[in-house]
Amino acid sequence: QVQLVESGGDSVETGGSLRLSCAAPAYIFSDYCMGWFRQAPGKEREGVATIDRYGRTNYEDTVEGRFSISKDNTKNTLFLEMNSLKPEDSAMYYCARRLRVADGFCAPVDRVTDYIFGGQGTQVTVSS
């Protein structure tokens, strides 16, 4: 199991902003694609955003332009900046790394089974 620790979730109103963080071992940041995923009650886990070892990003369509994924390799921390939050963004958010090193490239953001999870997640609740 991968050691990942998510934090930063909270309850906010529609239109609000949050910044999620994920701490991970150094080797993950240097070698692997990483991503943020979310799961709402009664729904399957879905991809939100990914970032490869070179810093290239990809987003799920409904968050494009509102969310921003980034990482600080010196602090071994992955971030997800979320703006203009909507009630449908409410979910447990998880960070993950790609199953394979794959030269640091990412699998498509919707290919959840290509990623491995290890944290407890952090809850985001957006009220209308």
Coordinates of C-alpha atoms in Angstrom, one line a residue:
Q1 CA 0.0 0.0 0.0
V2 CA 1.2 3.5 -0.8
Q3 CA 1.6 5.9 2.0
L4 CA -0.4 9.0 1.1
V5 CA -1.9 11.5 3.5
E6 CA -4.6 13.9 2.3
S7 CA -5.7 17.1 4.1
G8 CA -7.5 20.4 3.5
G9 CA -11.1 19.3 3.0
D10 CA -13.8 21.4 4.6
S11 CA -17.4 22.5 4.3
V12 CA -17.9 25.6 2.1
E13 CA -20.7 27.4 0.3
T14 CA -21.2 27.4 -3.4
G15 CA -18.6 29.5 -5.1
G16 CA -16.1 29.0 -2.4
S17 CA -12.5 27.8 -2.7
L18 CA -10.4 25.1 -1.0
R19 CA -6.8 23.9 -1.3
L20 CA -6.2 20.2 -0.8
S21 CA -2.8 18.8 0.1
C22 CA -1.3 15.3 -0.2
A23 CA 1.9 14.3 1.4
A24 CA 3.8 11.3 -0.1
P25 CA 7.2 9.7 0.0
A26 CA 9.9 11.4 -2.1
Y27 CA 10.4 8.6 -4.6
I28 CA 6.8 9.0 -5.7
F29 CA 7.2 12.6 -6.6
S30 CA 10.4 12.0 -8.5
D31 CA 9.2 9.0 -10.5
Y32 CA 5.4 8.7 -10.8
C33 CA 2.4 10.4 -12.3
M34 CA 0.1 11.6 -9.5
G35 CA -3.5 12.5 -9.4
W36 CA -6.6 13.5 -7.5
F37 CA -9.7 11.4 -7.5
R38 CA -13.1 11.8 -5.7
Q39 CA -15.9 9.6 -4.7
A40 CA -19.4 10.8 -3.7
P41 CA -21.8 8.5 -1.7
G42 CA -23.4 5.9 -4.0
K43 CA -21.1 6.8 -6.9
E44 CA -18.0 5.3 -8.4
R45 CA -14.6 6.8 -7.8
E46 CA -13.7 9.2 -10.6
G47 CA -10.6 11.0 -11.7
V48 CA -10.3 14.8 -11.2
A49 CA -6.8 15.8 -12.3
T50 CA -3.4 14.3 -13.0
I51 CA 0.1 15.7 -13.2
D52 CA 3.1 13.8 -14.6
R53 CA 6.7 13.9 -13.4
Y54 CA 7.3 16.7 -16.0
G55 CA 4.5 18.9 -14.6
R56 CA 2.0 18.4 -17.4
T57 CA -1.6 18.3 -16.3
N58 CA -4.9 16.9 -17.3
Y59 CA -8.4 17.5 -16.0
E60 CA -11.8 16.0 -15.9
D61 CA -14.1 18.1 -18.1
T62 CA -16.4 19.3 -15.3
V63 CA -13.5 20.8 -13.3
E64 CA -11.4 22.2 -16.2
G65 CA -10.9 25.9 -15.6
R66 CA -12.0 25.7 -11.9
F67 CA -9.4 23.3 -10.4
S68 CA -5.7 23.4 -10.6
I69 CA -3.3 20.5 -9.7
S70 CA 0.3 21.2 -8.8
K71 CA 3.1 19.8 -6.8
D72 CA 6.1 20.9 -4.8
N73 CA 8.8 18.3 -5.2
T74 CA 11.0 19.9 -2.5
K75 CA 8.2 19.4 0.0
N76 CA 6.9 16.1 -1.4
T77 CA 3.4 17.5 -1.5
L78 CA 0.7 17.4 -4.1
F79 CA -2.0 20.2 -4.2
L80 CA -5.4 20.7 -5.7
E81 CA -6.6 24.2 -5.8
M82 CA -10.4 24.3 -6.1
N83 CA -12.3 27.4 -7.1
S84 CA -15.9 28.2 -7.9
L85 CA -17.0 25.1 -6.0
K86 CA -20.4 23.6 -6.7
P87 CA -22.6 21.2 -4.7
E88 CA -21.8 18.5 -7.2
D89 CA -18.1 18.7 -6.2
S90 CA -19.0 17.4 -2.8
A91 CA -17.1 14.1 -2.3
M92 CA -14.3 12.4 -0.5
Y93 CA -11.1 13.4 -2.3
Y94 CA -8.1 11.0 -2.6
C95 CA -4.7 11.4 -4.0
A96 CA -3.0 8.5 -5.8
R97 CA 0.0 7.6 -7.9
R98 CA 0.0 5.6 -11.1
L99 CA 0.5 1.9 -10.7
R100 CA 3.4 1.8 -13.0
V101 CA 6.3 4.2 -13.3
A102 CA 5.7 4.5 -17.1
D103 CA 8.5 7.0 -17.4
G104 CA 6.5 9.4 -15.3
F105 CA 3.7 9.7 -17.8
C106 CA 0.0 9.6 -16.7
A107 CA -2.8 7.3 -17.8
P108 CA -6.0 9.1 -18.8
V109 CA -7.6 10.8 -15.8
D110 CA -10.7 8.6 -16.2
R111 CA -8.8 5.4 -16.0
V112 CA -9.1 5.0 -12.2
T113 CA -7.8 1.4 -12.2
D114 CA -4.4 2.6 -13.4
Y115 CA -3.8 4.3 -10.1
I116 CA -3.1 3.1 -6.6
F117 CA -4.5 4.7 -3.5
G118 CA -3.3 4.7 0.1
G119 CA -4.8 7.5 2.1
Q120 CA -8.0 8.0 4.1
G121 CA -9.1 10.8 1.9
T122 CA -10.3 14.3 2.8
Q123 CA -14.0 15.3 2.8
V124 CA -15.2 18.3 0.7
T125 CA -18.7 19.4 1.2
V126 CA -20.2 22.3 -0.8
S127 CA -23.6 23.6 0.3
S128 CA -26.0 25.5 -1.9

